[in-house]
PDB file of C-alpha atoms in Angstrom:
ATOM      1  CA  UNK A   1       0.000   0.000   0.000  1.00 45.00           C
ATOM      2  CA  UNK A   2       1.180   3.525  -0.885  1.00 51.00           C
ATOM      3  CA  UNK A   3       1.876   5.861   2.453  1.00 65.00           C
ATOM      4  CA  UNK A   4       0.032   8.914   3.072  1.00 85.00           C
ATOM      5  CA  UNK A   5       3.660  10.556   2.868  1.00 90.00           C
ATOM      6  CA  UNK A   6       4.466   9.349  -0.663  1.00 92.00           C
ATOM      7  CA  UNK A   7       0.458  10.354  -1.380  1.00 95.00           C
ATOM      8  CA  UNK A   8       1.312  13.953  -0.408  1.00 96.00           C
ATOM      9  CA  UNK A   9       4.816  14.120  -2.252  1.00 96.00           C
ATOM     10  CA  UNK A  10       3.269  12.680  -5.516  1.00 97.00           C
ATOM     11  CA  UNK A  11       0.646  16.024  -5.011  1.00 97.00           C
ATOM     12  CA  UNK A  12       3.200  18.091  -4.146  1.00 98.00           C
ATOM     13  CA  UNK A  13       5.195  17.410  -7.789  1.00 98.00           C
ATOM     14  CA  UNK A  14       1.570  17.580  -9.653  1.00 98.00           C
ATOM     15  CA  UNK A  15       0.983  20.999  -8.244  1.00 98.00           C
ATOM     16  CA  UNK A  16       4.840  21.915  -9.000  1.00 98.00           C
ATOM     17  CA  UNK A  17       4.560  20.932 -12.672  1.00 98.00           C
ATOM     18  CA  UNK A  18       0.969  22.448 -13.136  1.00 97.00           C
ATOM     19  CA  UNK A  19       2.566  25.612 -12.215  1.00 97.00           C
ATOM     20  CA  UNK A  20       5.984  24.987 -14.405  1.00 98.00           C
ATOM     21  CA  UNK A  21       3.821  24.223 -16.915  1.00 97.00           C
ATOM     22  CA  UNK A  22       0.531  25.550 -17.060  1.00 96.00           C
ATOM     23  CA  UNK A  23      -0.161  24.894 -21.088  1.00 94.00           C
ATOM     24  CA  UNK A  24       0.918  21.587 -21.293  1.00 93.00           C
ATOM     25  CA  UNK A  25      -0.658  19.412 -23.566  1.00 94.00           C
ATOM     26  CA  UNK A  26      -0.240  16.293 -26.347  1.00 95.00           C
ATOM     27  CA  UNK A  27       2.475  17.717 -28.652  1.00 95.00           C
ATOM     28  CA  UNK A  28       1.365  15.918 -31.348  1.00 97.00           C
ATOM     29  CA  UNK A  29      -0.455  17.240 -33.987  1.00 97.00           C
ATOM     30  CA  UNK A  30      -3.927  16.161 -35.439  1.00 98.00           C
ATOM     31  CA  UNK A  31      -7.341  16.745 -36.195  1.00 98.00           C
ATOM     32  CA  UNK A  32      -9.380  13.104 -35.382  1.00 98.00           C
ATOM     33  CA  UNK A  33      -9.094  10.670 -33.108  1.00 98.00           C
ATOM     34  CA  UNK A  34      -7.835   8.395 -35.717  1.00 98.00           C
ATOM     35  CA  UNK A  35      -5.206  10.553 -36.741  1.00 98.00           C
ATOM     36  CA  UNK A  36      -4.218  10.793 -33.276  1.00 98.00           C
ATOM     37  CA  UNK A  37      -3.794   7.031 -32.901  1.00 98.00           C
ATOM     38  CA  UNK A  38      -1.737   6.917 -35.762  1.00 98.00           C
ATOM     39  CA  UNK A  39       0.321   9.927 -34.756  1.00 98.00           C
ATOM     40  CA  UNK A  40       0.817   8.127 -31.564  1.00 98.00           C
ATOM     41  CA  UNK A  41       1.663   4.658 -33.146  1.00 98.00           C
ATOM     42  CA  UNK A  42       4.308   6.288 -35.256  1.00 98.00           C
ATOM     43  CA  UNK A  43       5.307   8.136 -31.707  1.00 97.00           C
ATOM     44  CA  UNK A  44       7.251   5.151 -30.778  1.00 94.00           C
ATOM     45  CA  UNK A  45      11.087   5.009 -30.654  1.00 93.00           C
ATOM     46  CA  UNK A  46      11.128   8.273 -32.621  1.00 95.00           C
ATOM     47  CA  UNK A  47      10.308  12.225 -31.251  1.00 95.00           C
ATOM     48  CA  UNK A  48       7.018  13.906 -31.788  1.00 96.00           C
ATOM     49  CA  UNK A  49       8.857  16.785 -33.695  1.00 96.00           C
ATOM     50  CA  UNK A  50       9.777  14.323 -36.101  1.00 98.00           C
ATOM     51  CA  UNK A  51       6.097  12.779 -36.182  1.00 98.00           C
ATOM     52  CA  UNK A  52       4.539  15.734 -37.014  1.00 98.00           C
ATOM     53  CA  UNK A  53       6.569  16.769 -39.463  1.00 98.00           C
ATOM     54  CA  UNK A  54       5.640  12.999 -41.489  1.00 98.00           C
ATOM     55  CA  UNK A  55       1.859  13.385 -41.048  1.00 98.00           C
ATOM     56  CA  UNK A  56       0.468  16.306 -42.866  1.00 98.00           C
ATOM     57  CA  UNK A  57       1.734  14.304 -46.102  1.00 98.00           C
ATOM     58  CA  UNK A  58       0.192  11.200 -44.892  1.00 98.00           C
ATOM     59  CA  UNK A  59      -3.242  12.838 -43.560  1.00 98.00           C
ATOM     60  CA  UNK A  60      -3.924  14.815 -47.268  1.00 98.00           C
ATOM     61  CA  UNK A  61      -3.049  11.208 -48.205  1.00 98.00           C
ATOM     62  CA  UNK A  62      -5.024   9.268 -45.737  1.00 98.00           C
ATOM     63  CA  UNK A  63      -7.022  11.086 -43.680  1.00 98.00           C
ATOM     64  CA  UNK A  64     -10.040   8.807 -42.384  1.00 98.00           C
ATOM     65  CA  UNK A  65     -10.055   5.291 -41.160  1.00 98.00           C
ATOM     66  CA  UNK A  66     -11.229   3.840 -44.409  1.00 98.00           C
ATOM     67  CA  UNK A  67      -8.433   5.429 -46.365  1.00 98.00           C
ATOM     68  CA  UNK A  68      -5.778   3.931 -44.572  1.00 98.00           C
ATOM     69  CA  UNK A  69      -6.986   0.777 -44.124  1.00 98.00           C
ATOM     70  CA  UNK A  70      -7.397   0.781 -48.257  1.00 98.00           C
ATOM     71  CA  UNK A  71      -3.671   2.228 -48.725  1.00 98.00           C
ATOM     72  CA  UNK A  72      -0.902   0.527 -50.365  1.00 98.00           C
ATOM     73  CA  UNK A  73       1.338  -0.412 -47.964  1.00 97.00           C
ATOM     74  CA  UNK A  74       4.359   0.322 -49.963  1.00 98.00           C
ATOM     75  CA  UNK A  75       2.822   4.104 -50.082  1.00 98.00           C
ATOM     76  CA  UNK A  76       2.247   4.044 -46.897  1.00 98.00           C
ATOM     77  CA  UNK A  77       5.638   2.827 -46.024  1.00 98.00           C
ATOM     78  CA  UNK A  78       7.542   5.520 -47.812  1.00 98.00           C
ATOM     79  CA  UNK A  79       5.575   8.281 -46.041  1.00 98.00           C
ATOM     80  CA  UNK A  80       6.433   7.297 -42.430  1.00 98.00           C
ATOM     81  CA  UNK A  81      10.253   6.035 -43.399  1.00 98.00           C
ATOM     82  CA  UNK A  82      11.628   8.561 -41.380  1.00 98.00           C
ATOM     83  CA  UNK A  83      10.110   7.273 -38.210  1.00 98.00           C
ATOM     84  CA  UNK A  84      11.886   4.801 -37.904  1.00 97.00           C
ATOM     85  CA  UNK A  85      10.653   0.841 -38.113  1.00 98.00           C
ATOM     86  CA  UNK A  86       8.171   2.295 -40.489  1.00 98.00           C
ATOM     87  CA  UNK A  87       7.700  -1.483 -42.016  1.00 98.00           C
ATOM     88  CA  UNK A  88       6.032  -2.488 -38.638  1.00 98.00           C
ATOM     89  CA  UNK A  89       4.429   0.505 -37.978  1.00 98.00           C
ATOM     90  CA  UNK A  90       2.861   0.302 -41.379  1.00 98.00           C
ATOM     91  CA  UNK A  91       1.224  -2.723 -40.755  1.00 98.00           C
ATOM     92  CA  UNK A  92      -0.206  -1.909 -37.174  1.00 98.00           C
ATOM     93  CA  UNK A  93      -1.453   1.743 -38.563  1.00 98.00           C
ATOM     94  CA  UNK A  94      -3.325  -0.425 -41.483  1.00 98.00           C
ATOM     95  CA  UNK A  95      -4.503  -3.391 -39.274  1.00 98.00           C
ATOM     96  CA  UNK A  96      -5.972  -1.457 -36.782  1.00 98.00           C
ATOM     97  CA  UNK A  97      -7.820   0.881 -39.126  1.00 98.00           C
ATOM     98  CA  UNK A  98      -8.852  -2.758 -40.918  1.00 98.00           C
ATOM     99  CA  UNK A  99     -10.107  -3.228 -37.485  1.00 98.00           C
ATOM    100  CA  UNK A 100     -12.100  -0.121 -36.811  1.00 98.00           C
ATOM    101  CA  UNK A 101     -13.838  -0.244 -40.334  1.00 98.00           C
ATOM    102  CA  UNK A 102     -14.934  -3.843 -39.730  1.00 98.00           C
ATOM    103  CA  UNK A 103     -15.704  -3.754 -35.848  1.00 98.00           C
ATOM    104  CA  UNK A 104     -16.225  -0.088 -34.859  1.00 98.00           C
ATOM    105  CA  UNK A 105     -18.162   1.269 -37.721  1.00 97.00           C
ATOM    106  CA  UNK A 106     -15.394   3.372 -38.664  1.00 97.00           C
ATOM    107  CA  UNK A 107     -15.190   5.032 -35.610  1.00 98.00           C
ATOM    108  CA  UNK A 108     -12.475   5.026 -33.244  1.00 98.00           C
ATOM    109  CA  UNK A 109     -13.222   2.913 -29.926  1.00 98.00           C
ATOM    110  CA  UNK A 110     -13.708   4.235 -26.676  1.00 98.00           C
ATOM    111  CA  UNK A 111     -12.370   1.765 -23.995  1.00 98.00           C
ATOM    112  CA  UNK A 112      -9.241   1.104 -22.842  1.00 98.00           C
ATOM    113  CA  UNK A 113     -10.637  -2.858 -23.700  1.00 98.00           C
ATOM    114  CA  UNK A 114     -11.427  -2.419 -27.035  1.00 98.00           C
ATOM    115  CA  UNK A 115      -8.376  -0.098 -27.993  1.00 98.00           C
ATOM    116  CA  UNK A 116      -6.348  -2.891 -27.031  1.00 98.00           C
ATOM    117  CA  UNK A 117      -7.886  -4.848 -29.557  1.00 98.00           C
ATOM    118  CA  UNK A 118      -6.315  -2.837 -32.466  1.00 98.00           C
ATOM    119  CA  UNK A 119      -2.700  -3.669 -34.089  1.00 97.00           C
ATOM    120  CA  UNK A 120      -0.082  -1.728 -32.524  1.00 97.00           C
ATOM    121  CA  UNK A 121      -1.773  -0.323 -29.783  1.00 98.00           C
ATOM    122  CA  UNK A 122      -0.704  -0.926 -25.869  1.00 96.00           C
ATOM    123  CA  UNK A 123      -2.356   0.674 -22.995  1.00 97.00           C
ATOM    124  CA  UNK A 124       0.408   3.926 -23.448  1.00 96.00           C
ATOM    125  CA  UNK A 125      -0.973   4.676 -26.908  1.00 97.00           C
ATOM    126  CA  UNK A 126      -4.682   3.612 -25.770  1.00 98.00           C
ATOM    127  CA  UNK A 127      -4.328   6.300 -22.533  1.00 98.00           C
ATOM    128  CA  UNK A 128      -2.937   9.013 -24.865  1.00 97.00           C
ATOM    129  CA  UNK A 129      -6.128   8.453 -27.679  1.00 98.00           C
ATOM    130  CA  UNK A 130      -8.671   8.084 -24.882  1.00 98.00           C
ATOM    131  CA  UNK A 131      -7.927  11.410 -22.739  1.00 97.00           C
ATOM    132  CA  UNK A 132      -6.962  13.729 -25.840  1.00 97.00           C
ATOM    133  CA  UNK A 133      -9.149  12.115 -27.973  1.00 98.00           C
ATOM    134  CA  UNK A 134     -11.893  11.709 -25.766  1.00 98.00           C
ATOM    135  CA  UNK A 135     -12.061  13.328 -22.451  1.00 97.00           C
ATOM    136  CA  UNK A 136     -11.310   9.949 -20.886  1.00 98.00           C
ATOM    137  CA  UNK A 137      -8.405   9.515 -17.871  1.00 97.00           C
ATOM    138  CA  UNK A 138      -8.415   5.536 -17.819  1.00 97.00           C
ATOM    139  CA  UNK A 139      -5.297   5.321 -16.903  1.00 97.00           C
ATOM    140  CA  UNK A 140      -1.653   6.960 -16.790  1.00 98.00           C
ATOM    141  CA  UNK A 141       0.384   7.258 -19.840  1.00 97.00           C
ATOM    142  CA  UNK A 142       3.839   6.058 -19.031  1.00 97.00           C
ATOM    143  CA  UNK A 143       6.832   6.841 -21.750  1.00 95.00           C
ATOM    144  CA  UNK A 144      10.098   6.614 -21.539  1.00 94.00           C
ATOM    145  CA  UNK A 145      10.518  10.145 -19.795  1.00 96.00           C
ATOM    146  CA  UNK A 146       7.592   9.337 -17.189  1.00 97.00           C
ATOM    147  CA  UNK A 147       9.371   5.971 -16.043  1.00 97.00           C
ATOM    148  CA  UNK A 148      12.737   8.075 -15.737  1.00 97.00           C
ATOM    149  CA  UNK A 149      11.405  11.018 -13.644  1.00 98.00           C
ATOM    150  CA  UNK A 150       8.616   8.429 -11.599  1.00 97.00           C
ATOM    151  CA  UNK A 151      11.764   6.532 -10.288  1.00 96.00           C
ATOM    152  CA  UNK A 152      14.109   9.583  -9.840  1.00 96.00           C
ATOM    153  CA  UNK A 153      11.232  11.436  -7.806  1.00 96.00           C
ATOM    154  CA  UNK A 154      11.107   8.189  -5.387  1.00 95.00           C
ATOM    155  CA  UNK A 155       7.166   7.092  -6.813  1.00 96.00           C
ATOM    156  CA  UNK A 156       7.851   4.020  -7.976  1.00 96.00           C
ATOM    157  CA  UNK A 157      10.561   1.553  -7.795  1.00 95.00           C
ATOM    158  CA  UNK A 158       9.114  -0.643 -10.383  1.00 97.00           C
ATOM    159  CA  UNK A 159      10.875  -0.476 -14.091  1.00 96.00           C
ATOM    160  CA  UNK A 160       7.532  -2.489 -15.788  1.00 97.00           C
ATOM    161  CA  UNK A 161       5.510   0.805 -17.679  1.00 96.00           C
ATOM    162  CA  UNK A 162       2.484  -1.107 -16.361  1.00 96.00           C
ATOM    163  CA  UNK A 163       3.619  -1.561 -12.919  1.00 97.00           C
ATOM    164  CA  UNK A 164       4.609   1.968 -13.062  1.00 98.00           C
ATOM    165  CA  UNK A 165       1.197   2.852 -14.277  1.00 98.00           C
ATOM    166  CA  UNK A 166      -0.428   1.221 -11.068  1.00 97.00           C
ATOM    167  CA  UNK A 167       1.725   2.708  -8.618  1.00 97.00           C
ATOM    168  CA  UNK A 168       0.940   6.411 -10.315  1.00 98.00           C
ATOM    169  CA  UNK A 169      -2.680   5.680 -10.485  1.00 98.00           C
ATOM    170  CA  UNK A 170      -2.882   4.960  -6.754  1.00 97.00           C
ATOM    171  CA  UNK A 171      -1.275   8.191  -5.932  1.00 97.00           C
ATOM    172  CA  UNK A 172      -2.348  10.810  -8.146  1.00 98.00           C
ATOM    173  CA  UNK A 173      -5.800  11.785  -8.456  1.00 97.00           C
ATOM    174  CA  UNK A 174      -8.009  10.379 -11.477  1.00 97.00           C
ATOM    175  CA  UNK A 175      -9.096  13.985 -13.014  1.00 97.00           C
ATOM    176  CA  UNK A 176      -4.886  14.394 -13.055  1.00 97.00           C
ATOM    177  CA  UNK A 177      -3.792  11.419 -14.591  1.00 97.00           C
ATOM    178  CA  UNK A 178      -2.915  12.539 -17.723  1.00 95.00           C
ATOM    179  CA  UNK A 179      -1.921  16.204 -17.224  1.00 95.00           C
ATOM    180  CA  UNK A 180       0.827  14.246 -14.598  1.00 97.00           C
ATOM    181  CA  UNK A 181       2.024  12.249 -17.461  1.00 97.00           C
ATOM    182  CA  UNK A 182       1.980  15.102 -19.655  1.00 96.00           C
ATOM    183  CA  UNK A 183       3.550  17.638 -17.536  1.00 97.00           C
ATOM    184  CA  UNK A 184       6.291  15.333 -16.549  1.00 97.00           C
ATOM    185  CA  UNK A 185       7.285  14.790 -19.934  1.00 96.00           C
ATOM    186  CA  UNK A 186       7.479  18.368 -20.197  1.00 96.00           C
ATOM    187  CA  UNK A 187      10.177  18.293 -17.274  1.00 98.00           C
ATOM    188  CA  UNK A 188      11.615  15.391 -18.723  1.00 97.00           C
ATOM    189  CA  UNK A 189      12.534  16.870 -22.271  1.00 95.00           C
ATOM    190  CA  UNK A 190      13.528  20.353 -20.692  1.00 96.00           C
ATOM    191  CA  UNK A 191      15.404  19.702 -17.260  1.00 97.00           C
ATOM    192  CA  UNK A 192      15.516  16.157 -15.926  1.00 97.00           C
ATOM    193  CA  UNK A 193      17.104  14.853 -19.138  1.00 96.00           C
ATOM    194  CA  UNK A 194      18.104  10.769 -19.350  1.00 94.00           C
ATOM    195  CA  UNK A 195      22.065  11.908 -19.165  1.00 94.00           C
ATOM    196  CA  UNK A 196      22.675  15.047 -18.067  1.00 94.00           C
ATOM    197  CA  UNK A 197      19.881  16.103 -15.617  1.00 95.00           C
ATOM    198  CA  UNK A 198      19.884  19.642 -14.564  1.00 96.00           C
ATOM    199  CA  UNK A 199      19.814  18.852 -10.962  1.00 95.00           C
ATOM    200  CA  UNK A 200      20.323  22.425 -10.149  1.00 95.00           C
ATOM    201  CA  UNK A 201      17.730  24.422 -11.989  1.00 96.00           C
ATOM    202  CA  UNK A 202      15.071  22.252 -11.229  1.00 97.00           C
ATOM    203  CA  UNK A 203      12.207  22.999  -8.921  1.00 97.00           C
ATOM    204  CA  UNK A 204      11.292  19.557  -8.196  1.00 97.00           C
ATOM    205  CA  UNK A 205      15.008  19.122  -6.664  1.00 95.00           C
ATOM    206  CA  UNK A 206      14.312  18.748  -3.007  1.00 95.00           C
ATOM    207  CA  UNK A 207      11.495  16.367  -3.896  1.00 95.00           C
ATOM    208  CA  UNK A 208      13.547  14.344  -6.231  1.00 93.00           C
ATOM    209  CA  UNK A 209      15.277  10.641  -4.309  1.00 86.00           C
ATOM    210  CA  UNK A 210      17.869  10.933  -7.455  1.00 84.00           C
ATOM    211  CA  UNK A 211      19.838  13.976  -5.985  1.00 66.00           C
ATOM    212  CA  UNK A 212      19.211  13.005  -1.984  1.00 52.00           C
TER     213      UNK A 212
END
């Protein structure tokens, strides 16, 4: 069970970054809730910078469900090269737009259940779709920089993203769950950085079990 005391640090860092970062918000760029689950597939192992600079080709291409599950894959391949293991995330992006044509009407589902249902997508990529997308906090997205800065701050000890999830979800509020996740990554890409932290600017120092 989580202590009170590591209940009211884990608030303590959510009001912290919701005052670092008051604007925060999904970073990538897209106009549907499919293109959003795509922009979040290709997301993986490669920067949202670089992701949103490969969709507004491949949206005028393939903007809807239906046109990507229709695409030639070789097409499709070309325009997401630069994302690196664009082969694989070719076929998930296609497979679960298949999916939603045949099973969901089109339309892009709306539980964590069914999400995971669909080619490529994991309960990270399912969390981001469902509370941008949707409105819907079922859970805590955990990337790369949220399981750095979750074990540096001391709220976790766990290195499993779904593990991590848990332990997050039992300390943090459910209306915050994703403006944590979001903020953090904020922090993580400006300050707490994988190899050279900056330990000394950051406001979150004399919470952080890295530094102590």
């Amino acid at each position: 069970m989580k202590t009170s005391n590591q209940q009211k640090k884990a608030l303590e860092i959510l009001k912290i970054l919701k005052q670092l970062y008051p604007d925060a918000t999904c970073s990538l760029t897209y106009d549907s809730p499919v293109q959003l689950l795509v922009a979040t597939i290709l997301s993986a192992q490669c920067t949202d910078e670089r992701v949103n600079k490969v969709t507004p080709e491949l949206f005028t291409r393939f903007p809807d469900a239906q046109s990507l599950a229709n695409a030639d894959r070789e097409v499709l391949e070309t325009l997401i090269r630069s994302t690196g293991f664009y082969r694989n995330k070719a076929k998930n992006i296609q497979g679960a737009c298949q999916k939603i044509m045949q099973d969901f009407d089109g339309k892009v589902p709306q539980t964590m259940e069914e999400l995971l249902l669909l080619s490529g997508v994991a309960r990270k990529t399912a969390n981001v779709v469902l509370a941008h997308a949707f409105g819907i906090n079922a859970g805590v997205t955990v990337d790369t920089h949220v399981k750095r800065l979750s074990q540096r701050l001391g709220l976790t000890k766990a290195t499993d993203p779904v593990k991590i999830e848990k332990d997050l979800m039992a300390l943090l509020p459910q209306k915050d769950w994703e403006n944590f996740s979001i903020r953090i990554i904020y922090h993580g890409r400006q300050i707490c950085k994988a190899r050279t932290p900056n330990c000394q600017d950051c406001q979150l120092a004399n919470l952080c079990s890295f530094i102590s």
